[in-house]
Amino acid sequence: MAPIDVLRVAWYGLIGLLFAGYSILDGFDLGIGVLFPFIARTEEEKRTLLRSIAPVWDGNEVWLLTGGGALFAAFPQVYATVFSGFYLALMLVLWALILRAVAPEFRAHDARRARFWEGAFVAGSVLPAVLFGVALGNVVAGVPLNGSGEYTGGFLTLLRPLPMVIGLLGLAAFVMQGGTYAALKTEGALHRRAVKAVRLARIAFVALFVLCGGMTLRAIPGAAARPLAWVAAAAVLVALALLGPALRRGRHHAAFWLSSTAFLGLWAIVGAIHFPNLVRATGAAELSLTIYNSSSGLLTLKVMTVIALLGMPIVVGYTVYVYRAFRGKVSAEEGPY
């Protein structure tokens, strides 16, 4: 394999790993936002939930920014196609993330409109939780592209059955991730409602996972011939099977890691059935954007690899430090909000 192809494959894997890391870490932030009106019933419980994510959620979003930056530098054609073709959906995600970030601050200082800011926090969590999956579903299922690699569909083109089901599967995964984190960080009635939410999200996850698998095998020729996808699917099912007993035995750290494993397994399935494509074209396979026809040059990939080797240990080290520093249960009396 030529050196540039080695780097292309490496960056395909690294970008997938960055987005998977974002899904696992910021996934519980988004999940807690979705669960907020259902499991937090008193002012104390609401403050406890917000304080459980307050020290870490800004850092979690670094993974999304890093993944987006890596995609831009390693595969600029893909970045241009996705961001221009999915412009409206991505603008909705951006505004939702901004709204979600400021809502807890305003809620803490604007008591008269606290309910409004709670609604903004929930809406700002639900929209990205669904739209991230819909966007990924379109990339995997394929979108209409012209000979220049430009998206030629409209907004409604993105709302097809398979991407929508993947979007709902993503929502279930985010809720399950948020519920396991809330169970890990809280106590009392709030803790019990979080555990119940995880059980319901797990049922929805399994149903949508099976439905999504069947639709994917039918829609994408050759998907069934990827052994790594089957291994990853088995890992997802094993993690989901073990999650229930872990909750019953009160092993909430294990439950969180099992939920994270299921999330990581979803990304592994996508990576396995999608390789070497980055954006699949519907109709004409030769129009698809792959790691081979849309990457930067060898020098750029080399420079980026050096930067990644220097920068990634810092990002990982900072993440580990923050979670160790703020480990343990939280209460309404400590921290901001």
PDB file of N, CA and C in Angstrom, residues 209-299:
ATOM      1  N   PHE A 209     -32.538  -0.863  16.615  1.00  0.00           N
ATOM      2  CA  PHE A 209     -31.308  -1.468  16.097  1.00  0.00           C
ATOM      3  C   PHE A 209     -31.649  -2.605  15.124  1.00  0.00           C
ATOM      4  N   VAL A 210     -32.601  -3.442  15.496  1.00  0.00           N
ATOM      5  CA  VAL A 210     -33.013  -4.546  14.622  1.00  0.00           C
ATOM      6  C   VAL A 210     -33.655  -4.006  13.343  1.00  0.00           C
ATOM      7  N   LEU A 211     -34.549  -3.014  13.502  1.00  0.00           N
ATOM      8  CA  LEU A 211     -35.202  -2.418  12.335  1.00  0.00           C
ATOM      9  C   LEU A 211     -34.178  -1.768  11.413  1.00  0.00           C
ATOM     10  N   CYS A 212     -33.264  -1.029  12.004  1.00  0.00           N
ATOM     11  CA  CYS A 212     -32.239  -0.324  11.228  1.00  0.00           C
ATOM     12  C   CYS A 212     -31.328  -1.326  10.506  1.00  0.00           C
ATOM     13  N   GLY A 213     -30.978  -2.423  11.192  1.00  0.00           N
ATOM     14  CA  GLY A 213     -30.125  -3.432  10.569  1.00  0.00           C
ATOM     15  C   GLY A 213     -30.790  -4.040   9.349  1.00  0.00           C
ATOM     16  N   GLY A 214     -32.064  -4.388   9.469  1.00  0.00           N
ATOM     17  CA  GLY A 214     -32.775  -4.959   8.339  1.00  0.00           C
ATOM     18  C   GLY A 214     -32.867  -3.993   7.168  1.00  0.00           C
ATOM     19  N   MET A 215     -33.173  -2.732   7.448  1.00  0.00           N
ATOM     20  CA  MET A 215     -33.286  -1.735   6.377  1.00  0.00           C
ATOM     21  C   MET A 215     -31.929  -1.480   5.724  1.00  0.00           C
ATOM     22  N   THR A 216     -30.862  -1.489   6.529  1.00  0.00           N
ATOM     23  CA  THR A 216     -29.523  -1.240   5.974  1.00  0.00           C
ATOM     24  C   THR A 216     -29.092  -2.372   5.051  1.00  0.00           C
ATOM     25  N   LEU A 217     -29.332  -3.616   5.465  1.00  0.00           N
ATOM     26  CA  LEU A 217     -28.951  -4.753   4.621  1.00  0.00           C
ATOM     27  C   LEU A 217     -29.703  -4.721   3.294  1.00  0.00           C
ATOM     28  N   ARG A 218     -30.928  -4.232   3.340  1.00  0.00           N
ATOM     29  CA  ARG A 218     -31.705  -4.160   2.101  1.00  0.00           C
ATOM     30  C   ARG A 218     -31.285  -2.987   1.217  1.00  0.00           C
ATOM     31  N   ALA A 219     -30.873  -1.882   1.852  1.00  0.00           N
ATOM     32  CA  ALA A 219     -30.590  -0.659   1.084  1.00  0.00           C
ATOM     33  C   ALA A 219     -29.165  -0.589   0.565  1.00  0.00           C
ATOM     34  N   ILE A 220     -28.221  -1.239   1.267  1.00  0.00           N
ATOM     35  CA  ILE A 220     -26.804  -1.101   0.890  1.00  0.00           C
ATOM     36  C   ILE A 220     -26.265  -2.454   0.443  1.00  0.00           C
ATOM     37  N   PRO A 221     -26.089  -2.657  -0.863  1.00  0.00           N
ATOM     38  CA  PRO A 221     -25.530  -3.913  -1.354  1.00  0.00           C
ATOM     39  C   PRO A 221     -24.121  -4.145  -0.800  1.00  0.00           C
ATOM     40  N   GLY A 222     -23.851  -5.343  -0.373  1.00  0.00           N
ATOM     41  CA  GLY A 222     -22.516  -5.677   0.122  1.00  0.00           C
ATOM     42  C   GLY A 222     -22.336  -5.457   1.606  1.00  0.00           C
ATOM     43  N   ALA A 223     -23.306  -4.844   2.271  1.00  0.00           N
ATOM     44  CA  ALA A 223     -23.157  -4.576   3.708  1.00  0.00           C
ATOM     45  C   ALA A 223     -23.046  -5.876   4.500  1.00  0.00           C
ATOM     46  N   ALA A 224     -23.768  -6.907   4.052  1.00  0.00           N
ATOM     47  CA  ALA A 224     -23.746  -8.183   4.777  1.00  0.00           C
ATOM     48  C   ALA A 224     -22.410  -8.903   4.649  1.00  0.00           C
ATOM     49  N   ALA A 225     -21.582  -8.498   3.690  1.00  0.00           N
ATOM     50  CA  ALA A 225     -20.311  -9.190   3.453  1.00  0.00           C
ATOM     51  C   ALA A 225     -19.148  -8.562   4.223  1.00  0.00           C
ATOM     52  N   ARG A 226     -19.442  -7.690   5.178  1.00  0.00           N
ATOM     53  CA  ARG A 226     -18.388  -7.054   5.963  1.00  0.00           C
ATOM     54  C   ARG A 226     -18.321  -7.728   7.350  1.00  0.00           C
ATOM     55  N   PRO A 227     -17.349  -8.628   7.554  1.00  0.00           N
ATOM     56  CA  PRO A 227     -17.293  -9.375   8.830  1.00  0.00           C
ATOM     57  C   PRO A 227     -17.177  -8.465  10.052  1.00  0.00           C
ATOM     58  N   LEU A 228     -16.415  -7.363   9.932  1.00  0.00           N
ATOM     59  CA  LEU A 228     -16.250  -6.476  11.087  1.00  0.00           C
ATOM     60  C   LEU A 228     -17.584  -5.895  11.535  1.00  0.00           C
ATOM     61  N   ALA A 229     -18.491  -5.659  10.582  1.00  0.00           N
ATOM     62  CA  ALA A 229     -19.807  -5.123  10.936  1.00  0.00           C
ATOM     63  C   ALA A 229     -20.575  -6.127  11.788  1.00  0.00           C
ATOM     64  N   TRP A 230     -20.455  -7.431  11.452  1.00  0.00           N
ATOM     65  CA  TRP A 230     -21.153  -8.449  12.239  1.00  0.00           C
ATOM     66  C   TRP A 230     -20.550  -8.567  13.640  1.00  0.00           C
ATOM     67  N   VAL A 231     -19.208  -8.469  13.712  1.00  0.00           N
ATOM     68  CA  VAL A 231     -18.552  -8.516  15.026  1.00  0.00           C
ATOM     69  C   VAL A 231     -19.014  -7.347  15.890  1.00  0.00           C
ATOM     70  N   ALA A 232     -19.067  -6.153  15.275  1.00  0.00           N
ATOM     71  CA  ALA A 232     -19.506  -4.967  16.015  1.00  0.00           C
ATOM     72  C   ALA A 232     -20.962  -5.083  16.433  1.00  0.00           C
ATOM     73  N   ALA A 233     -21.790  -5.636  15.536  1.00  0.00           N
ATOM     74  CA  ALA A 233     -23.215  -5.811  15.877  1.00  0.00           C
ATOM     75  C   ALA A 233     -23.365  -6.779  17.059  1.00  0.00           C
ATOM     76  N   ALA A 234     -22.538  -7.833  17.060  1.00  0.00           N
ATOM     77  CA  ALA A 234     -22.583  -8.773  18.188  1.00  0.00           C
ATOM     78  C   ALA A 234     -22.158  -8.082  19.480  1.00  0.00           C
ATOM     79  N   ALA A 235     -21.141  -7.207  19.395  1.00  0.00           N
ATOM     80  CA  ALA A 235     -20.688  -6.471  20.585  1.00  0.00           C
ATOM     81  C   ALA A 235     -21.791  -5.568  21.117  1.00  0.00           C
ATOM     82  N   VAL A 236     -22.528  -4.935  20.205  1.00  0.00           N
ATOM     83  CA  VAL A 236     -23.642  -4.070  20.624  1.00  0.00           C
ATOM     84  C   VAL A 236     -24.690  -4.887  21.381  1.00  0.00           C
ATOM     85  N   LEU A 237     -25.052  -6.034  20.827  1.00  0.00           N
ATOM     86  CA  LEU A 237     -26.096  -6.856  21.449  1.00  0.00           C
ATOM     87  C   LEU A 237     -25.645  -7.428  22.797  1.00  0.00           C
ATOM     88  N   VAL A 238     -24.368  -7.826  22.881  1.00  0.00           N
ATOM     89  CA  VAL A 238     -23.850  -8.331  24.154  1.00  0.00           C
ATOM     90  C   VAL A 238     -23.866  -7.217  25.213  1.00  0.00           C
ATOM     91  N   ALA A 239     -23.440  -6.012  24.816  1.00  0.00           N
ATOM     92  CA  ALA A 239     -23.444  -4.883  25.759  1.00  0.00           C
ATOM     93  C   ALA A 239     -24.857  -4.581  26.242  1.00  0.00           C
ATOM     94  N   LEU A 240     -25.821  -4.624  25.327  1.00  0.00           N
ATOM     95  CA  LEU A 240     -27.209  -4.355  25.717  1.00  0.00           C
ATOM     96  C   LEU A 240     -27.748  -5.462  26.624  1.00  0.00           C
ATOM     97  N   ALA A 241     -27.339  -6.705  26.349  1.00  0.00           N
ATOM     98  CA  ALA A 241     -27.805  -7.822  27.186  1.00  0.00           C
ATOM     99  C   ALA A 241     -27.257  -7.721  28.606  1.00  0.00           C
ATOM    100  N   LEU A 242     -26.014  -7.247  28.737  1.00  0.00           N
ATOM    101  CA  LEU A 242     -25.393  -7.139  30.061  1.00  0.00           C
ATOM    102  C   LEU A 242     -25.839  -5.888  30.819  1.00  0.00           C
ATOM    103  N   LEU A 243     -26.375  -4.927  30.083  1.00  0.00           N
ATOM    104  CA  LEU A 243     -26.758  -3.664  30.712  1.00  0.00           C
ATOM    105  C   LEU A 243     -27.872  -3.846  31.745  1.00  0.00           C
ATOM    106  N   GLY A 244     -28.848  -4.690  31.414  1.00  0.00           N
ATOM    107  CA  GLY A 244     -29.960  -4.918  32.343  1.00  0.00           C
ATOM    108  C   GLY A 244     -29.494  -5.475  33.687  1.00  0.00           C
ATOM    109  N   PRO A 245     -28.731  -6.594  33.686  1.00  0.00           N
ATOM    110  CA  PRO A 245     -28.221  -7.115  34.966  1.00  0.00           C
ATOM    111  C   PRO A 245     -27.356  -6.113  35.733  1.00  0.00           C
ATOM    112  N   ALA A 246     -26.576  -5.326  35.009  1.00  0.00           N
ATOM    113  CA  ALA A 246     -25.736  -4.329  35.686  1.00  0.00           C
ATOM    114  C   ALA A 246     -26.594  -3.319  36.439  1.00  0.00           C
ATOM    115  N   LEU A 247     -27.710  -2.905  35.829  1.00  0.00           N
ATOM    116  CA  LEU A 247     -28.610  -1.958  36.504  1.00  0.00           C
ATOM    117  C   LEU A 247     -29.256  -2.601  37.731  1.00  0.00           C
ATOM    118  N   ARG A 248     -29.691  -3.853  37.567  1.00  0.00           N
ATOM    119  CA  ARG A 248     -30.367  -4.525  38.694  1.00  0.00           C
ATOM    120  C   ARG A 248     -29.434  -4.682  39.888  1.00  0.00           C
ATOM    121  N   ARG A 249     -28.152  -4.882  39.632  1.00  0.00           N
ATOM    122  CA  ARG A 249     -27.192  -5.096  40.720  1.00  0.00           C
ATOM    123  C   ARG A 249     -26.585  -3.785  41.225  1.00  0.00           C
ATOM    124  N   GLY A 250     -27.035  -2.668  40.683  1.00  0.00           N
ATOM    125  CA  GLY A 250     -26.523  -1.376  41.140  1.00  0.00           C
ATOM    126  C   GLY A 250     -25.101  -1.086  40.697  1.00  0.00           C
ATOM    127  N   ARG A 251     -24.658  -1.753  39.649  1.00  0.00           N
ATOM    128  CA  ARG A 251     -23.299  -1.526  39.119  1.00  0.00           C
ATOM    129  C   ARG A 251     -23.373  -0.438  38.042  1.00  0.00           C
ATOM    130  N   HIS A 252     -23.473   0.805  38.512  1.00  0.00           N
ATOM    131  CA  HIS A 252     -23.760   1.895  37.584  1.00  0.00           C
ATOM    132  C   HIS A 252     -22.548   2.335  36.767  1.00  0.00           C
ATOM    133  N   HIS A 253     -21.346   2.145  37.289  1.00  0.00           N
ATOM    134  CA  HIS A 253     -20.173   2.389  36.443  1.00  0.00           C
ATOM    135  C   HIS A 253     -20.164   1.415  35.268  1.00  0.00           C
ATOM    136  N   ALA A 254     -20.430   0.143  35.570  1.00  0.00           N
ATOM    137  CA  ALA A 254     -20.462  -0.865  34.500  1.00  0.00           C
ATOM    138  C   ALA A 254     -21.568  -0.551  33.498  1.00  0.00           C
ATOM    139  N   ALA A 255     -22.729  -0.100  33.997  1.00  0.00           N
ATOM    140  CA  ALA A 255     -23.837   0.234  33.101  1.00  0.00           C
ATOM    141  C   ALA A 255     -23.444   1.355  32.143  1.00  0.00           C
ATOM    142  N   PHE A 256     -22.738   2.364  32.672  1.00  0.00           N
ATOM    143  CA  PHE A 256     -22.315   3.464  31.807  1.00  0.00           C
ATOM    144  C   PHE A 256     -21.340   2.973  30.738  1.00  0.00           C
ATOM    145  N   TRP A 257     -20.406   2.126  31.144  1.00  0.00           N
ATOM    146  CA  TRP A 257     -19.432   1.637  30.154  1.00  0.00           C
ATOM    147  C   TRP A 257     -20.087   0.700  29.136  1.00  0.00           C
ATOM    148  N   LEU A 258     -21.083  -0.061  29.556  1.00  0.00           N
ATOM    149  CA  LEU A 258     -21.789  -0.930  28.608  1.00  0.00           C
ATOM    150  C   LEU A 258     -22.592  -0.101  27.603  1.00  0.00           C
ATOM    151  N   SER A 259     -23.228   0.965  28.092  1.00  0.00           N
ATOM    152  CA  SER A 259     -23.936   1.868  27.178  1.00  0.00           C
ATOM    153  C   SER A 259     -22.946   2.501  26.198  1.00  0.00           C
ATOM    154  N   SER A 260     -21.778   2.894  26.703  1.00  0.00           N
ATOM    155  CA  SER A 260     -20.753   3.483  25.829  1.00  0.00           C
ATOM    156  C   SER A 260     -20.261   2.469  24.797  1.00  0.00           C
ATOM    157  N   THR A 261     -20.142   1.210  25.221  1.00  0.00           N
ATOM    158  CA  THR A 261     -19.712   0.156  24.290  1.00  0.00           C
ATOM    159  C   THR A 261     -20.719  -0.031  23.167  1.00  0.00           C
ATOM    160  N   ALA A 262     -22.007   0.011  23.528  1.00  0.00           N
ATOM    161  CA  ALA A 262     -23.048  -0.107  22.505  1.00  0.00           C
ATOM    162  C   ALA A 262     -22.951   1.053  21.509  1.00  0.00           C
ATOM    163  N   PHE A 263     -22.710   2.260  22.032  1.00  0.00           N
ATOM    164  CA  PHE A 263     -22.569   3.438  21.160  1.00  0.00           C
ATOM    165  C   PHE A 263     -21.355   3.272  20.243  1.00  0.00           C
ATOM    166  N   LEU A 264     -20.234   2.821  20.831  1.00  0.00           N
ATOM    167  CA  LEU A 264     -19.018   2.626  20.043  1.00  0.00           C
ATOM    168  C   LEU A 264     -19.235   1.558  18.980  1.00  0.00           C
ATOM    169  N   GLY A 265     -20.012   0.521  19.326  1.00  0.00           N
ATOM    170  CA  GLY A 265     -20.312  -0.532  18.358  1.00  0.00           C
ATOM    171  C   GLY A 265     -21.080  -0.006  17.152  1.00  0.00           C
ATOM    172  N   LEU A 266     -21.986   0.946  17.386  1.00  0.00           N
ATOM    173  CA  LEU A 266     -22.719   1.537  16.265  1.00  0.00           C
ATOM    174  C   LEU A 266     -21.757   2.209  15.295  1.00  0.00           C
ATOM    175  N   TRP A 267     -20.788   2.948  15.849  1.00  0.00           N
ATOM    176  CA  TRP A 267     -19.807   3.617  14.976  1.00  0.00           C
ATOM    177  C   TRP A 267     -18.949   2.603  14.231  1.00  0.00           C
ATOM    178  N   ALA A 268     -18.607   1.495  14.896  1.00  0.00           N
ATOM    179  CA  ALA A 268     -17.804   0.465  14.235  1.00  0.00           C
ATOM    180  C   ALA A 268     -18.575  -0.165  13.072  1.00  0.00           C
ATOM    181  N   ILE A 269     -19.873  -0.356  13.258  1.00  0.00           N
ATOM    182  CA  ILE A 269     -20.690  -0.896  12.169  1.00  0.00           C
ATOM    183  C   ILE A 269     -20.692   0.061  10.978  1.00  0.00           C
ATOM    184  N   VAL A 270     -20.910   1.341  11.274  1.00  0.00           N
ATOM    185  CA  VAL A 270     -20.908   2.345  10.205  1.00  0.00           C
ATOM    186  C   VAL A 270     -19.561   2.355   9.485  1.00  0.00           C
ATOM    187  N   GLY A 271     -18.481   2.352  10.255  1.00  0.00           N
ATOM    188  CA  GLY A 271     -17.154   2.390   9.636  1.00  0.00           C
ATOM    189  C   GLY A 271     -16.905   1.174   8.769  1.00  0.00           C
ATOM    190  N   ALA A 272     -17.389   0.007   9.201  1.00  0.00           N
ATOM    191  CA  ALA A 272     -17.135  -1.229   8.462  1.00  0.00           C
ATOM    192  C   ALA A 272     -17.912  -1.288   7.151  1.00  0.00           C
ATOM    193  N   ILE A 273     -19.190  -0.926   7.189  1.00  0.00           N
ATOM    194  CA  ILE A 273     -19.995  -1.054   5.966  1.00  0.00           C
ATOM    195  C   ILE A 273     -19.799   0.122   5.020  1.00  0.00           C
ATOM    196  N   HIS A 274     -19.217   1.215   5.526  1.00  0.00           N
ATOM    197  CA  HIS A 274     -19.109   2.425   4.717  1.00  0.00           C
ATOM    198  C   HIS A 274     -17.742   2.531   4.020  1.00  0.00           C
ATOM    199  N   PHE A 275     -16.718   1.886   4.569  1.00  0.00           N
ATOM    200  CA  PHE A 275     -15.363   2.001   4.030  1.00  0.00           C
ATOM    201  C   PHE A 275     -15.302   1.497   2.586  1.00  0.00           C
ATOM    202  N   PRO A 276     -14.615   2.167   1.665  1.00  0.00           N
ATOM    203  CA  PRO A 276     -13.813   3.385   1.838  1.00  0.00           C
ATOM    204  C   PRO A 276     -14.581   4.654   1.540  1.00  0.00           C
ATOM    205  N   ASN A 277     -15.929   4.539   1.484  1.00  0.00           N
ATOM    206  CA  ASN A 277     -16.728   5.725   1.172  1.00  0.00           C
ATOM    207  C   ASN A 277     -16.735   6.704   2.336  1.00  0.00           C
ATOM    208  N   LEU A 278     -16.889   7.970   1.993  1.00  0.00           N
ATOM    209  CA  LEU A 278     -17.108   9.007   3.002  1.00  0.00           C
ATOM    210  C   LEU A 278     -18.497   9.612   2.813  1.00  0.00           C
ATOM    211  N   VAL A 279     -18.885   9.820   1.560  1.00  0.00           N
ATOM    212  CA  VAL A 279     -20.264  10.184   1.235  1.00  0.00           C
ATOM    213  C   VAL A 279     -20.673   9.300   0.057  1.00  0.00           C
ATOM    214  N   ARG A 280     -21.622   8.429   0.283  1.00  0.00           N
ATOM    215  CA  ARG A 280     -22.058   7.523  -0.777  1.00  0.00           C
ATOM    216  C   ARG A 280     -23.007   8.255  -1.724  1.00  0.00           C
ATOM    217  N   ALA A 281     -22.799   8.064  -3.039  1.00  0.00           N
ATOM    218  CA  ALA A 281     -23.685   8.680  -4.024  1.00  0.00           C
ATOM    219  C   ALA A 281     -24.772   7.702  -4.419  1.00  0.00           C
ATOM    220  N   THR A 282     -25.991   8.170  -4.499  1.00  0.00           N
ATOM    221  CA  THR A 282     -27.081   7.315  -4.964  1.00  0.00           C
ATOM    222  C   THR A 282     -27.064   7.290  -6.497  1.00  0.00           C
ATOM    223  N   GLY A 283     -27.414   6.176  -7.054  1.00  0.00           N
ATOM    224  CA  GLY A 283     -27.508   6.077  -8.511  1.00  0.00           C
ATOM    225  C   GLY A 283     -26.225   5.635  -9.176  1.00  0.00           C
ATOM    226  N   ALA A 284     -25.148   6.377  -9.010  1.00  0.00           N
ATOM    227  CA  ALA A 284     -23.877   6.084  -9.677  1.00  0.00           C
ATOM    228  C   ALA A 284     -22.772   5.985  -8.634  1.00  0.00           C
ATOM    229  N   ALA A 285     -22.285   4.772  -8.414  1.00  0.00           N
ATOM    230  CA  ALA A 285     -21.290   4.553  -7.358  1.00  0.00           C
ATOM    231  C   ALA A 285     -19.998   5.311  -7.615  1.00  0.00           C
ATOM    232  N   GLU A 286     -19.687   5.530  -8.919  1.00  0.00           N
ATOM    233  CA  GLU A 286     -18.423   6.213  -9.241  1.00  0.00           C
ATOM    234  C   GLU A 286     -18.431   7.687  -8.805  1.00  0.00           C
ATOM    235  N   LEU A 287     -19.586   8.226  -8.478  1.00  0.00           N
ATOM    236  CA  LEU A 287     -19.660   9.613  -8.010  1.00  0.00           C
ATOM    237  C   LEU A 287     -19.451   9.733  -6.493  1.00  0.00           C
ATOM    238  N   SER A 288     -19.387   8.610  -5.798  1.00  0.00           N
ATOM    239  CA  SER A 288     -19.207   8.639  -4.344  1.00  0.00           C
ATOM    240  C   SER A 288     -17.882   9.295  -3.976  1.00  0.00           C
ATOM    241  N   LEU A 289     -17.892   9.978  -2.857  1.00  0.00           N
ATOM    242  CA  LEU A 289     -16.655  10.559  -2.329  1.00  0.00           C
ATOM    243  C   LEU A 289     -16.020   9.534  -1.404  1.00  0.00           C
ATOM    244  N   THR A 290     -14.804   9.139  -1.734  1.00  0.00           N
ATOM    245  CA  THR A 290     -14.117   8.120  -0.954  1.00  0.00           C
ATOM    246  C   THR A 290     -12.833   8.706  -0.370  1.00  0.00           C
ATOM    247  N   ILE A 291     -12.166   7.900   0.441  1.00  0.00           N
ATOM    248  CA  ILE A 291     -10.896   8.374   1.011  1.00  0.00           C
ATOM    249  C   ILE A 291      -9.850   8.532  -0.078  1.00  0.00           C
ATOM    250  N   TYR A 292     -10.074   7.894  -1.246  1.00  0.00           N
ATOM    251  CA  TYR A 292      -9.071   7.931  -2.309  1.00  0.00           C
ATOM    252  C   TYR A 292      -9.250   9.108  -3.264  1.00  0.00           C
ATOM    253  N   ASN A 293     -10.481   9.575  -3.465  1.00  0.00           N
ATOM    254  CA  ASN A 293     -10.670  10.661  -4.439  1.00  0.00           C
ATOM    255  C   ASN A 293     -10.990  12.009  -3.788  1.00  0.00           C
ATOM    256  N   SER A 294     -10.966  12.077  -2.464  1.00  0.00           N
ATOM    257  CA  SER A 294     -11.328  13.357  -1.841  1.00  0.00           C
ATOM    258  C   SER A 294     -10.368  13.766  -0.724  1.00  0.00           C
ATOM    259  N   SER A 295      -9.207  13.148  -0.673  1.00  0.00           N
ATOM    260  CA  SER A 295      -8.291  13.469   0.430  1.00  0.00           C
ATOM    261  C   SER A 295      -7.357  14.613   0.057  1.00  0.00           C
ATOM    262  N   SER A 296      -6.732  15.170   1.058  1.00  0.00           N
ATOM    263  CA  SER A 296      -5.663  16.155   0.827  1.00  0.00           C
ATOM    264  C   SER A 296      -4.420  15.428   0.322  1.00  0.00           C
ATOM    265  N   GLY A 297      -3.396  16.194  -0.016  1.00  0.00           N
ATOM    266  CA  GLY A 297      -2.170  15.609  -0.527  1.00  0.00           C
ATOM    267  C   GLY A 297      -1.345  14.940   0.563  1.00  0.00           C
ATOM    268  N   LEU A 298      -0.286  14.258   0.121  1.00  0.00           N
ATOM    269  CA  LEU A 298       0.550  13.506   1.057  1.00  0.00           C
ATOM    270  C   LEU A 298       1.184  14.421   2.101  1.00  0.00           C
ATOM    271  N   LEU A 299       1.690  15.597   1.678  1.00  0.00           N
ATOM    272  CA  LEU A 299       2.355  16.490   2.636  1.00  0.00           C
ATOM    273  C   LEU A 299       1.378  16.946   3.723  1.00  0.00           C
TER     274      LEU A 299
END
